[in-house]
Structure formats: structure tokens, C-alpha cells
Amino acid sequence: MKIRRREFLKASAAVATVTALGCGTKLNALEKTDKTVSPYGKNKGEWIPTTCQGCTTWDPIQVYVQNGRAVKVRGNEYSKMNSGYCCARGHLGLQQVYDPDRVKVPMKRTNPKKGRFEDPKFVPISWDEALNTIADNMMKLRNNGEAHKYVCFRGRYTYTRDIIYSSMTKIFGSSNNISHSAICAEADKSGPFFTEGLWDYRDYDLTNTKYLVCWGADPLRSNRQVPTAINKIGEVMDRATVVAVDPTLTTIGAKANEWMPVKPGEDGALAVAIAHVILREGLWYKEFVGDFKDGKNRFKLGEEVDESTFKGNYTHGLVKWWNIELKDKTPEWAERITGVKADQIYRVARGMGAAAPKVAVWLGPGAAMHIRGTYSSMAIHALNGLMGSTDNIGGPMAKISPPYNHTPSIKKYQDTISKNKPHVKIDQRGYLKFPALKKGKSGGGVVTNNAADGILQENPMEIKMVLGYMNNFNFSGTEGQRWDKALAKVPFTVHLSTHASEFSMFADIVLPAATTTFEKWAWLKTKANRIGTGTLLQPVVEPIWEAKIDESEIPYMIAEKLAERGFDNLLEYYQNEFKDPDTGKKPTNEREFAEYATKYYLAPMWQGHDKGGDSFKSWEEFRKIGVWNSDPYPYRKRWGKFKTKTHQFEFYSETLKEALAKHAKKHNVDVNKVLEVTNYTARDEKAFVPHYEEPYRYGSKSAYPFTFIDSRSKLNKEGRSANCPWMQEFRVIDVGDERWDNVLKMNPDDAKRLGLKNGDMVKITTVVTSRKIKVKLSEGVRPGTVLSTYGQGHTAYGRIASKKFGKEGFGMNNNDLMPADYDRLSGSTARNGGFVGVRIEKV
């Protein structure tokens, strides 16, 4: 290792005396208490199960604890989901929990002026002062009839989330609980929902697949189920054909049999061309899809087909799809649009047909999270329907959910203010231009990034108090400059965070949050390898400094303070509804509450259930194992029982048709008007089938000739690992990236035309702003496209993550360049798909 920031690392060696943000508390967990203690491997320790939250894989892991210190991480040997593996992100957690730049004690702002580069002048305060200040501000809102002007912003979460996110917000009297979900997902759920009724991420049967198409997803790098994919990729390569569809050569692309370097945002054209070949050449899986009644294939170039001649088995509307969209969409047509050669499109389509039904088309956010992404998502996922692979051997499938207790009802604890709160939300979901059709319901989803505009516009309401946890929207949201303005406008903001982040710098109170994996009571549910899991987070070490658990301990402490002020509904809810399932005892303090709540949610797993899978005799036994495994997901479980309007796999989406009609009726317009204001090109019947839509682009090709795309790192822990030296040192494991640096990757032919060479500094400009960055030439980037790996550019979060804390970023934050826009049918933030045009100039 060639550590370059030696000054920091020397300081880290004396970490017990390092202070952060003016707080002088020692890092006692790292002080040497016994001079005879042996190093790791010589002194007996203990492997304790918990869960990694480095990404949304949420892998069951184990942490080796020696003398009260976490020193090593590995996959949980009892987990059938990840087979005892974990990826690099799990190991980075060790540097996060012992990071000397963590928030150590509660802090309050002393500089009333708020801005991106304003020093908050935080000073340490006691927990009592912090909680009293929070409770006073909350009660002021309630007493003034303004409880609905409180908002809770949730970032990454566990499944104890509703304690603070939903129950606390609603009992207090606000509907404004806003999830981060649409910042990182949603559009790759909308395609599967409007075709097969599944609003969720899919599992993939890698053990049996014969043809794997990774489309805008890199399962070895940043998509869900990373450890499982890493574990199985060798046998997949031995057995199957692997195809990578991506504008850049990803990790999976470097291993693939076929790389299809599609132009950003043109994925829908490629998908419908593949579908055209499959139908025209009779390659669809007839047992699932159905067939012509006389067995004669009528799908011919340019010709419409009589719907009455085809009989579907588990599908609906295939002939309509052909007639409306597919009949003219040849590979030759697609080549002109996508840049992918027609002969390769034919080859891949025929390969998929030959392997059906053991085909897995792995749809990822790279192909779906753009302004017209829902239709790309539908077109790509529809290929799983043609192959008969959905819920079938070797294909994509739903999950088995573990047995667990749901969050208790709040009805008994709601007073008049709580019951009569306005039901509109600050992210404007359900507005005409923001359908956010989660599970087909108008406004059922979330438009996270638009909450900043809602605050700035005071529409539908003014916001007077924000509580955020495990979130950093100024950094993770596109055009985060809007969040700076929005948070500067809010009179009182509280942030629960492990680090003073960009969001924290606008807070009036910052509370030290426990680090997930190592210091928290909570639980998660996830899936991979056809196994559903319920997995435990438990404190493997004592919380460091004065950290408290964001989703349980802190809301309980706030509830106590509210009770002192005469509003005891929340505290009564916590104490009455979250008793210890073993003893029936009510929690008397925040630490008991955190453990009892976790035991409550998980009780069906360790008290007995009838869902199959693992069986435990006691809470203590479950704590030692740390994970519940389901039986394997049964193939063809949902065939004929899809949660669509027809209960079939819908190539003509009656489900979307109904959802759009209801949203249009709600606003007294027709469906075409909805599509117009939400920036889709489809009209009439085309709106209800998977189809190609030309990408919506910011910046003309003449003024902004290159297309910018966002890339993900194997070492990016939800945007939170930039302050880890290991993350910076090992960045080279991501193709084309460099240690302790941030680069703009560009095709050598493009660089030659601009007179650029490796290492040159350039100014990259979009319609939003400009940034400076170093060029790195790579043949793994298709011409006309440039990309940068997300995760750098912090102006806060610690001295490694930021070049000058509070002043200057180390590298470039991609989101600063991107306009704030959305795939409005899902609510998803647009960050992919070629919607950002850029100009590049040598500095």
C-alpha cells in the first residue's frame, strides 16, 4: 500500500486523543487498557453475528470482537443467502466505526447564517440540552397548530424504521415522512410492476441460469446481491453465456461473453429490437407465453396480426404489443439508434431464445433511472416474460419474506391534531406532474429529491422543522445546490448522523448516531440465492463516545421530553406496544426500548412460525446465529397469480392503463395530458405497452456534445465510505479509477480530438454548473460518453473525504453537475440514461 496522506495517518495512530469539531472526548474504545493484551489471532475473541449495510444487499455477517474491539469481518456462516461471503464493503465498516472524525457528542449551531461554505460554529452540548431544545421546538409547532410543518427525512434504514419515520411523525401530527428511496431506485421497480405486478427488486437464480443479461447493472460491483454474485460468477461463466449491456466496460462486462456498449438512454430501443427478433423467429417460450392457435407464426416484418389468432397461457396482450410497437423495430433500426451492431443484436436474441426459459435479464438502475425510464424498464423486463423465465428455473423471481411482527397500530395514540393532519406531502407526490405510481396508486410512491423544491416553494405547505437521519440529500440528490437553499430556509433542523455531513452543516442540532453493523439494535429482511432472510443487527461493541441509535433510542428519548411537556401519547405508544416478548416488561429507558423493539419485530422467527425455513427455540439462540433462512423459493409460484389487473404477465399493461386513468381523473384531464406534463412521448395506446422513447436530454448536442454518466464503486458504502483510507487506497479495483483521486474517464479517440492526454485537467460544464477534474483515458468507455465514479467531492464528512473540511471537496460530486429531474411515473430521480449533456475544455 502506498498511503499518500501520511499526515492524517500519523494523526490516526494517536486516535485516542483525536478530537472532532471542537469536542474533546477521548476515543476510549481504542485506548490500550491492558499492556499484556495480544494482537488479533493470539488472544481469544468471539465471532458475533450482525448485518452489513454497506449496500442494499444487507448481508448477514459476523464480526470478530477481541477485548471489546471489532477487529475483523466475514460473512455469516449460517446464511444460505450469501453462503457465508461478504464483499469489500463489509470490511470498510471497521474504519467507519473507529473513525476519529465521527460526531462524538451532541452539538448545536452558534452561527445563525446557513450556507454550503458557512462554518456552523458547532459547540458541544449535553444530551439533555439537545433533547430539550428539540422537544421545545416540536411543542411550539403543536401548540401553534403547525405540527404538519414538521418533516422527517429518512435515508438508508433498517426495518425498525417506522418507530421514528412513520409512528413518531404521524402521532406527532404530520404526514411528512419522506423516504430516500427514489434517489437510488424506484424506476427499476416500475417496469416489473407494470408487467407482472412486482414492485420490488428481483432475486436471480444464478445457480441454474444458462443466459445472463446484465442490463445497466453490475452484480459484481454495485447492484444488490454482490457477495452472492461474486461467489457464483465462476460457475455461471462455466455454464452460461453472459452479456453486459452498458455504455462502459463494467466488472461484469470485462468477464462477459458479449459486451453491448449501448448509447446512454437508448436501452429501450435495444430491448424492443431483441423482442422483435424473438417473436419474428418464433423463439419465445410457448409454455409460458402461449402460441398461435394453429401453430403458425404470424409475426412478420411490418405486418399487423389478428389478435384472435393467438392464445396466451400466462400472458396478456402480446399481439397488441407487436402491432403497436414491435413490428417495425428491427435490429437494423436499433443499430442506428443504439450504436450496437445489428448482427450482435440478432446473436444475443437467438442465444436467449435457445437458452429459454433459463434466462435471467438482470435489470438495473443504469438502464431505468432517467427521465423516461419506466418505459425502458418495462421493455427490458418484458424480455423475461418472452423467455418464460420470470419465477422460473434459471430466471428472475420474487422473494420469500420472513415471518415478523409489523409495526403496531398508532390509532389509540392519535389525538385530534394527529387525526386531522393534512395528507399532502412536501415532495408533491400525486400532483399532476408527479404521478409516483407505486403499486399503481397515484401518489403512492415518493419523489424524494423534489422535496427541496417543495420547501422552497412552500407548496403544499411551509416547513418549519426538519429531522433527518442516515441521509445526506445535499450530497446524494442531483442538483444538491437546491437542498442547500431549502435547508437554509428551514428555521430549525436536527440531524442524526455518524459524521458531520453536508446535510449536517445546515443543522441547528447534530446528534451522534450509532454506526450500523457495530453499535445498533435493529433488523433487516433481504434475499438472494432463492433464499429469503431475516437478519439481526446487534451491538457487537459498546457504542463509542455518546452515540445513540437513530431509529429507536433517540425517538424514545424525544418522547420522554415531549411527555414532560404534557404530550405523552408517543411515549405511551412506545412503552405499551413494544414490550419485551419474553417477559412482557415495558421499556423503562432507551436502551431497553431498542432491544425490546428488535425482539418484538423478530419474535415470529424465534418463537415459532408456520412459514417453513429455520426454527429457533429462544431469543438467545437466535442472537447467536443471527439469521433466519427461508426454504428455497418455489419455481413458478406466481404463474397465473401475478398481481396485475389480469393476473397475467402483461405485455399490454392493463395495470398501467388503469393507474394512469385514475391519476388523470383525479386531476380532471385525460391520460395524454398526464404523459405530456410528465415528459413522455407516448400517446394513446402506445402508453400501455413497453416501448422505446427517445432520451430526454439537458443541453443541445452542439453546445454540450458529450454525454455524462454516473458510475458506482465496489467500495462505495452508500456514499459513506469516502472518509476511509482503505476506500481511497484501493480505488484501483474499480476499472480505470486511481488511488486517492477522482478522474473523468473518456475514450482515447474523443481525447485525441480535444487534444487531451492522461492526467490533463479539464473543466466539465453542464446546464447546471462547472467542475474541474483530471482526465483518464479508457477504451472501456464508448465514444461520445464520459463518466466519473460517484462518491468523491465531499465538502464535509471528515478530513479524508474533504480536501478542506467545510470548504473544498476532494474530487468532484457527480450530483452537482446533474439537473434535478425525474422519471415521474415512478418518482425516481434521473441520474442515468444520457440526460446530461456536457462540454469539456482543457484547463
XYZ file of N, CA and C in Angstrom, residues 492-693:
606
model
N -35.575 25.378 11.809
C -34.943 24.504 12.803
C -34.758 23.112 12.208
N -33.506 22.659 12.174
C -33.165 21.358 11.591
C -32.343 20.542 12.578
N -32.690 19.273 12.674
C -31.970 18.313 13.528
C -31.423 17.219 12.624
N -30.176 16.841 12.826
C -29.603 15.759 12.039
C -29.008 14.711 12.958
N -29.414 13.464 12.722
C -28.886 12.313 13.446
C -27.876 11.659 12.522
N -26.586 11.705 12.863
C -25.567 11.306 11.902
C -24.320 10.805 12.601
N -23.650 9.858 11.952
C -22.359 9.404 12.470
C -21.276 10.444 12.220
N -21.432 11.208 11.126
C -20.449 12.208 10.730
C -21.140 13.537 10.456
N -20.403 14.604 10.601
C -20.909 15.906 10.191
C -20.856 15.956 8.671
N -21.991 15.732 8.044
C -22.075 15.654 6.592
C -22.491 17.000 6.018
N -22.648 17.026 4.700
C -23.120 18.251 4.043
C -24.491 18.662 4.569
N -25.364 17.695 4.846
C -26.678 17.979 5.417
C -26.526 18.527 6.835
N -25.599 17.930 7.610
C -25.371 18.368 8.995
C -24.970 19.828 9.075
N -24.267 20.305 8.056
C -23.746 21.664 8.114
C -24.852 22.716 8.075
N -26.089 22.288 7.790
C -27.240 23.192 7.830
C -28.092 22.962 9.081
N -27.654 22.050 9.954
C -28.457 21.689 11.120
C -28.230 22.661 12.276
N -29.261 22.758 13.107
C -29.156 23.533 14.337
C -28.725 22.647 15.500
N -29.115 21.384 15.434
C -28.683 20.376 16.404
C -28.190 19.159 15.630
N -27.014 18.659 15.983
C -26.498 17.411 15.414
C -26.327 16.418 16.552
N -26.916 15.234 16.375
C -26.837 14.204 17.407
C -25.966 13.050 16.908
N -25.075 12.534 17.768
C -24.171 11.443 17.357
C -24.926 10.124 17.234
N -24.972 9.589 16.038
C -25.723 8.357 15.771
C -24.800 7.145 15.833
N -25.356 6.047 16.299
C -24.630 4.783 16.324
C -24.334 4.318 14.907
N -23.212 3.638 14.742
C -22.838 3.103 13.441
C -23.574 1.794 13.190
N -24.210 1.705 12.035
C -24.888 0.471 11.688
C -23.871 -0.665 11.606
N -24.304 -1.870 11.816
C -23.494 -3.091 11.841
C -22.844 -3.319 13.196
N -22.308 -2.278 13.814
C -21.481 -2.465 15.000
C -22.134 -2.018 16.310
N -23.022 -1.032 16.274
C -23.495 -0.413 17.519
C -25.020 -0.379 17.647
N -25.752 -1.008 16.742
C -27.203 -0.825 16.701
C -27.975 -2.102 16.994
N -29.129 -1.908 17.648
C -30.166 -2.924 17.663
C -31.111 -2.630 16.503
N -31.351 -3.600 15.643
C -32.293 -3.434 14.540
C -32.379 -4.767 13.794
N -33.098 -4.766 12.680
C -33.171 -5.988 11.868
C -33.442 -5.607 10.421
N -33.185 -6.550 9.513
C -33.385 -6.346 8.087
C -33.928 -7.621 7.459
N -34.593 -7.460 6.347
C -35.013 -8.623 5.554
C -34.472 -8.434 4.145
N -34.011 -9.507 3.564
C -33.409 -9.425 2.233
C -33.487 -10.789 1.576
N -32.887 -10.912 0.384
C -32.975 -12.169 -0.340
C -31.844 -12.285 -1.331
N -31.498 -13.499 -1.662
C -30.574 -13.859 -2.736
C -30.495 -15.377 -2.750
N -30.061 -15.914 -3.883
C -29.826 -17.356 -3.956
C -31.098 -18.163 -3.684
N -32.271 -17.558 -4.024
C -33.594 -18.162 -3.791
C -33.944 -18.283 -2.316
N -33.227 -17.587 -1.457
C -33.467 -17.647 -0.021
C -33.884 -16.266 0.487
N -34.968 -16.233 1.266
C -35.332 -15.020 1.982
C -34.760 -15.082 3.389
N -34.314 -13.957 3.893
C -33.704 -13.950 5.225
C -34.295 -12.859 6.096
N -34.278 -13.120 7.380
C -34.444 -12.095 8.400
C -33.136 -12.057 9.145
N -32.503 -10.904 9.206
C -31.146 -10.846 9.734
C -31.015 -9.769 10.805
N -30.282 -10.085 11.823
C -30.191 -9.267 13.026
C -29.032 -8.283 12.955
N -29.291 -7.048 13.376
C -28.214 -6.132 13.749
C -28.209 -6.059 15.266
N -27.054 -6.219 15.859
C -26.949 -6.085 17.307
C -25.625 -5.413 17.637
N -25.556 -4.746 18.789
C -24.295 -4.096 19.159
C -23.220 -5.155 19.413
N -22.200 -5.177 18.579
C -21.098 -6.113 18.793
C -20.021 -5.477 19.663
N -20.056 -4.151 19.756
C -19.195 -3.412 20.681
C -20.056 -2.374 21.379
N -19.592 -1.884 22.511
C -20.305 -0.806 23.181
C -20.239 0.457 22.324
N -21.337 1.204 22.246
C -21.295 2.442 21.466
C -20.146 3.347 21.910
N -19.483 3.934 20.923
C -18.321 4.776 21.181
C -18.771 6.211 21.446
N -18.046 6.876 22.300
C -18.397 8.231 22.704
C -19.839 8.232 23.224
N -20.667 9.132 22.726
C -22.030 9.249 23.246
C -23.072 8.901 22.181
N -22.711 8.024 21.274
C -23.605 7.678 20.166
C -24.851 6.955 20.654
N -25.983 7.276 20.019
C -27.260 6.635 20.300
C -27.855 6.121 18.990
N -28.757 5.153 19.087
C -29.356 4.540 17.900
C -30.419 5.470 17.335
N -30.288 5.798 16.045
C -31.156 6.804 15.432
C -32.614 6.389 15.353
N -32.899 5.113 15.075
C -34.274 4.689 14.830
C -35.014 4.224 16.076
N -34.354 4.133 17.206
C -35.036 3.629 18.398
C -34.701 4.437 19.651
N -33.436 4.510 20.001
C -33.086 5.197 21.248
C -33.435 6.688 21.196
N -33.069 7.356 20.118
C -33.280 8.806 20.049
C -34.761 9.167 20.025
N -35.612 8.507 19.230
C -37.033 8.847 19.318
C -37.637 8.563 20.682
N -37.169 7.522 21.357
C -37.668 7.245 22.705
C -37.298 8.388 23.648
N -36.077 8.872 23.540
C -35.631 9.972 24.395
C -36.401 11.264 24.092
N -36.697 11.484 22.807
C -37.522 12.640 22.438
C -38.925 12.487 23.017
N -39.465 11.265 22.952
C -40.802 11.007 23.501
C -40.849 11.306 24.999
N -39.784 10.972 25.708
C -39.742 11.290 27.144
C -39.818 12.796 27.370
N -39.118 13.553 26.578
C -39.120 15.008 26.730
C -40.487 15.603 26.345
N -41.123 15.049 25.332
C -42.455 15.515 24.966
C -43.452 15.217 26.085
N -43.288 14.060 26.732
C -44.176 13.706 27.846
C -44.023 14.691 28.997
N -42.799 15.132 29.265
C -42.572 16.124 30.314
C -43.318 17.424 30.017
N -43.591 17.653 28.757
C -44.273 18.883 28.335
C -45.764 18.668 28.118
N -46.271 17.536 28.562
C -47.706 17.286 28.534
C -48.211 16.475 27.363
N -47.341 16.145 26.402
C -47.752 15.327 25.266
C -47.125 13.944 25.435
N -47.876 13.029 26.063
C -47.308 11.720 26.403
C -47.768 10.602 25.480
N -48.516 10.932 24.423
C -49.044 9.902 23.520
C -47.937 9.047 22.911
N -46.848 9.679 22.492
C -45.770 8.950 21.824
C -45.068 8.015 22.798
N -44.785 8.495 23.989
C -44.114 7.652 24.985
C -45.000 6.472 25.374
N -46.303 6.719 25.535
C -47.208 5.626 25.871
C -47.237 4.583 24.759
N -47.213 5.038 23.528
C -47.175 4.105 22.396
C -45.919 3.242 22.457
N -44.786 3.858 22.650
C -43.531 3.102 22.701
C -43.527 2.113 23.858
N -44.011 2.537 25.009
C -43.935 1.669 26.188
C -44.988 0.569 26.177
N -46.172 0.862 25.656
C -47.249 -0.135 25.674
C -47.160 -1.132 24.529
N -46.645 -0.698 23.387
C -46.676 -1.544 22.196
C -45.373 -2.291 21.940
N -44.314 -1.922 22.630
C -43.020 -2.579 22.406
C -42.492 -3.178 23.713
N -43.293 -4.055 24.281
C -42.874 -4.753 25.496
C -41.942 -5.897 25.133
N -41.165 -6.324 26.109
C -40.282 -7.473 25.908
C -41.138 -8.708 25.638
N -41.026 -9.342 24.461
C -41.862 -10.512 24.165
C -41.631 -11.686 25.118
N -40.472 -11.748 25.760
C -40.190 -12.829 26.709
C -40.893 -12.620 28.035
N -40.808 -11.388 28.566
C -41.271 -11.124 29.934
C -42.511 -10.257 30.023
N -42.869 -9.577 28.940
C -43.980 -8.639 28.986
C -43.622 -7.315 29.632
N -42.373 -7.128 29.976
C -41.924 -5.922 30.664
C -41.912 -4.726 29.717
N -42.386 -3.565 30.214
C -42.322 -2.335 29.442
C -40.904 -1.772 29.480
N -40.465 -1.133 28.399
C -39.149 -0.486 28.448
C -39.179 0.712 29.390
N -38.110 0.865 30.142
C -38.021 1.991 31.078
C -36.962 2.999 30.670
N -36.185 2.664 29.649
C -35.186 3.603 29.141
C -34.928 3.272 27.676
N -34.120 4.120 27.035
C -33.932 3.982 25.594
C -33.212 2.697 25.210
N -32.306 2.218 26.047
C -31.551 1.011 25.683
C -32.460 -0.214 25.740
N -33.314 -0.293 26.774
C -34.280 -1.388 26.825
C -35.239 -1.312 25.636
N -35.668 -0.110 25.306
C -36.601 0.057 24.199
C -36.002 -0.449 22.888
N -34.744 -0.116 22.629
C -34.098 -0.534 21.381
C -34.058 -2.053 21.277
N -33.702 -2.731 22.373
C -33.630 -4.191 22.343
C -35.020 -4.809 22.274
N -35.959 -4.305 23.078
C -37.311 -4.876 23.079
C -37.975 -4.719 21.710
N -37.764 -3.564 21.087
C -38.370 -3.333 19.770
C -37.828 -4.331 18.749
N -36.531 -4.574 18.788
C -35.935 -5.543 17.866
C -36.476 -6.944 18.137
N -36.564 -7.305 19.400
C -37.128 -8.618 19.764
C -38.578 -8.741 19.311
N -39.321 -7.634 19.446
C -40.738 -7.650 19.047
C -40.878 -7.941 17.561
N -40.150 -7.200 16.725
C -40.267 -7.397 15.283
C -39.867 -8.810 14.882
N -38.840 -9.347 15.509
C -38.283 -10.641 15.117
C -38.948 -11.829 15.812
N -39.855 -11.570 16.739
C -40.402 -12.641 17.580
C -40.920 -13.844 16.801
N -41.653 -13.672 15.689
C -42.120 -14.869 14.977
C -40.991 -15.769 14.483
N -39.801 -15.220 14.296
C -38.684 -16.039 13.830
C -38.121 -16.905 14.950
N -38.147 -16.384 16.193
C -37.528 -17.148 17.279
C -38.541 -17.729 18.270
N -39.827 -17.446 18.038
C -40.857 -18.009 18.916
C -41.661 -19.106 18.242
N -41.390 -19.367 16.987
C -42.128 -20.392 16.260
C -43.048 -19.771 15.227
N -43.173 -20.412 14.066
C -43.972 -19.907 12.961
C -44.287 -21.079 12.042
N -45.116 -20.825 11.056
C -45.512 -21.903 10.139
C -45.136 -21.586 8.694
N -44.077 -20.830 8.506
C -43.684 -20.420 7.154
C -42.563 -21.278 6.571
N -42.178 -22.357 7.247
C -41.039 -23.116 6.765
C -39.753 -22.405 7.114
N -38.631 -22.953 6.667
C -37.356 -22.322 6.968
C -36.841 -22.688 8.343
N -35.894 -21.890 8.828
C -35.232 -22.192 10.100
C -36.192 -22.104 11.285
N -35.825 -22.821 12.338
C -36.612 -22.800 13.572
C -35.670 -22.570 14.749
N -36.066 -21.675 15.654
C -35.252 -21.371 16.834
C -36.084 -21.586 18.097
N -35.382 -21.862 19.178
C -36.062 -22.151 20.440
C -36.139 -20.949 21.364
N -35.271 -19.952 21.139
C -35.225 -18.824 22.065
C -34.567 -17.629 21.397
N -34.739 -16.474 22.034
C -34.091 -15.244 21.585
C -32.574 -15.386 21.654
N -32.072 -15.986 22.690
C -30.623 -16.126 22.841
C -30.042 -17.006 21.745
N -30.762 -18.061 21.375
C -30.288 -18.909 20.286
C -30.254 -18.120 18.974
N -31.307 -17.325 18.749
C -31.337 -16.528 17.524
C -30.199 -15.516 17.510
N -29.909 -14.899 18.643
C -28.808 -13.921 18.717
C -27.476 -14.564 18.360
N -27.278 -15.808 18.721
C -26.007 -16.474 18.438
C -25.867 -16.822 16.949
N -26.979 -17.140 16.306
C -26.957 -17.481 14.874
C -27.044 -16.221 14.024
N -27.976 -15.335 14.339
C -28.057 -14.021 13.716
C -28.844 -13.932 12.428
N -29.359 -15.061 11.916
C -30.062 -15.010 10.631
C -31.095 -16.127 10.557
N -32.260 -15.804 10.020
C -33.287 -16.788 9.693
C -33.282 -17.004 8.199
N -33.235 -18.264 7.764
C -33.244 -18.614 6.347
C -34.570 -19.272 5.983
N -35.144 -18.843 4.870
C -36.360 -19.487 4.369
C -36.015 -20.788 3.666
N -37.039 -21.548 3.329
C -36.877 -22.624 2.358
C -36.639 -21.976 0.990
N -36.098 -22.715 0.020
C -35.884 -22.124 -1.311
C -37.188 -21.652 -1.944
N -37.088 -20.558 -2.677
C -38.257 -20.007 -3.370
C -38.772 -21.035 -4.379
N -40.059 -21.335 -4.364
C -40.600 -22.340 -5.305
C -40.755 -21.769 -6.711
N -40.275 -22.505 -7.697
C -40.398 -22.069 -9.076
C -41.875 -21.978 -9.487
N -42.150 -21.027 -10.382
C -43.473 -20.827 -10.974
C -44.540 -20.501 -9.926
N -44.121 -19.963 -8.816
C -45.050 -19.694 -7.711
C -46.168 -18.733 -8.119
N -45.847 -17.754 -8.955
C -46.824 -16.702 -9.258
C -47.453 -16.854 -10.651
N -47.095 -17.882 -11.377
C -47.678 -18.049 -12.708
C -49.207 -18.137 -12.594
N -49.897 -17.271 -13.323
C -51.359 -17.224 -13.259
C -51.877 -16.454 -12.060
N -50.973 -15.989 -11.202
C -51.388 -15.252 -10.000
C -50.592 -13.958 -9.850
N -50.144 -13.402 -10.965
C -49.417 -12.141 -10.910
C -50.341 -11.038 -10.379
N -49.757 -10.093 -9.696
C -50.572 -9.014 -9.111
C -50.773 -7.878 -10.103
N -51.189 -8.265 -11.288
C -51.586 -7.309 -12.318
C -53.112 -7.323 -12.408
N -53.653 -6.418 -13.200
C -55.108 -6.364 -13.337
C -55.667 -7.651 -13.934
N -54.920 -8.277 -14.829
C -55.391 -9.511 -15.477
C -54.884 -10.773 -14.779
N -53.985 -10.606 -13.810
C -53.293 -11.721 -13.140
C -52.365 -12.476 -14.092
N -52.108 -11.891 -15.253
C -51.180 -12.446 -16.225
C -49.957 -11.527 -16.329
N -48.918 -12.029 -16.984
C -47.791 -11.162 -17.341
C -48.276 -10.282 -18.486
N -48.247 -8.963 -18.298
C -48.916 -8.055 -19.226
C -47.933 -7.391 -20.192
N -47.962 -7.821 -21.444
C -47.223 -7.120 -22.495
C -47.998 -5.876 -22.941
N -49.300 -5.916 -22.793
C -50.148 -4.728 -22.881
C -50.636 -4.499 -21.462
N -50.173 -3.422 -20.833
C -50.355 -3.269 -19.390
C -51.709 -2.647 -19.045
N -52.659 -3.515 -18.751
C -53.939 -3.036 -18.223
C -53.728 -2.377 -16.856
N -52.688 -2.826 -16.163
C -52.375 -2.272 -14.846
C -51.945 -0.822 -14.959
N -51.057 -0.527 -15.901
C -50.628 0.853 -16.113
C -51.763 1.698 -16.678
N -52.551 1.120 -17.561
C -53.680 1.837 -18.164
C -54.644 2.308 -17.074
N -54.956 1.424 -16.149
C -55.854 1.780 -15.053
C -55.232 2.834 -14.149
N -53.952 2.676 -13.831
C -53.275 3.622 -12.942
C -53.230 5.017 -13.551
N -52.880 5.111 -14.826
C -52.835 6.414 -15.499
C -54.227 7.038 -15.588
N -55.232 6.215 -15.841
C -56.598 6.729 -15.937
C -57.059 7.306 -14.601
N -56.735 6.641 -13.517
C -57.126 7.142 -12.200
C -56.402 8.430 -11.857
N -55.120 8.505 -12.200
C -54.375 9.733 -11.943
C -54.927 10.882 -12.779
N -55.259 10.601 -14.042
C -55.823 11.629 -14.910
C -57.178 12.111 -14.386
N -58.015 11.185 -13.974
C -59.332 11.540 -13.444
C -59.211 12.393 -12.190
N -58.255 12.080 -11.362
C -58.014 12.838 -10.133
C -57.750 14.311 -10.443
N -57.151 14.585 -11.604
C -56.788 15.956 -11.967
C -57.642 16.502 -13.112
N -58.717 15.792 -13.430
C -59.672 16.250 -14.446
C -59.017 16.491 -15.814
N -58.137 15.583 -16.208
C -57.512 15.627 -17.522
C -57.575 14.227 -18.117
N -57.088 14.091 -19.342
C -57.008 12.753 -19.920
C -55.583 12.216 -19.801
N -55.406 10.950 -20.151
C -54.108 10.295 -19.991
C -53.045 10.975 -20.847
N -53.395 11.391 -22.040
C -52.406 12.048 -22.903
C -51.867 13.322 -22.259
N -52.702 14.038 -21.538
C -52.233 15.239 -20.846
C -51.260 14.860 -19.735
N -51.532 13.791 -19.024
C -50.604 13.312 -17.992
C -49.246 13.023 -18.612
N -49.246 12.327 -19.729
C -47.985 11.980 -20.393
C -47.261 13.224 -20.891
N -48.007 14.194 -21.349
C -47.401 15.437 -21.824
C -46.686 16.171 -20.701
N -47.354 16.358 -19.572
C -46.756 17.161 -18.490
C -45.661 16.394 -17.756
N -45.625 15.074 -17.922
C -44.591 14.282 -17.259
C -43.425 13.931 -18.183
N -43.421 14.526 -19.377
C -42.269 14.452 -20.295
C -42.066 13.100 -20.981
N -43.158 12.353 -21.200
C -43.069 11.140 -22.016
C -43.614 11.439 -23.408
N -43.126 10.723 -24.400
C -43.559 10.969 -25.784
C -44.773 10.144 -26.183
N -45.045 9.067 -25.462
C -46.131 8.161 -25.839
C -47.484 8.862 -25.744
N -48.385 8.482 -26.633
C -49.764 8.932 -26.584
C -50.659 7.739 -26.915
N -51.880 7.815 -26.429
C -52.895 6.815 -26.742
C -52.419 5.413 -26.355
N -52.619 4.435 -27.234
C -52.359 3.035 -26.884
C -50.882 2.736 -26.616
N -49.995 3.494 -27.209
C -48.563 3.221 -27.000
C -48.180 3.382 -25.536
N -48.937 4.196 -24.799
C -48.628 4.432 -23.384
C -48.750 3.171 -22.539
N -49.403 2.142 -23.048
C -49.692 0.971 -22.231
C -48.860 -0.263 -22.601
N -47.902 -0.073 -23.515
C -47.020 -1.184 -23.873
C -45.570 -0.774 -23.629
N -44.685 -1.728 -23.375
C -43.253 -1.420 -23.316
C -42.809 -0.882 -24.667
N -42.122 0.244 -24.666
C -41.746 0.823 -25.957
C -40.512 1.703 -25.813
N -39.954 2.056 -26.940
C -38.786 2.931 -26.982
C -39.217 4.392 -26.936
N -38.578 5.152 -26.058
C -38.745 6.598 -26.014
C -37.369 7.243 -26.171
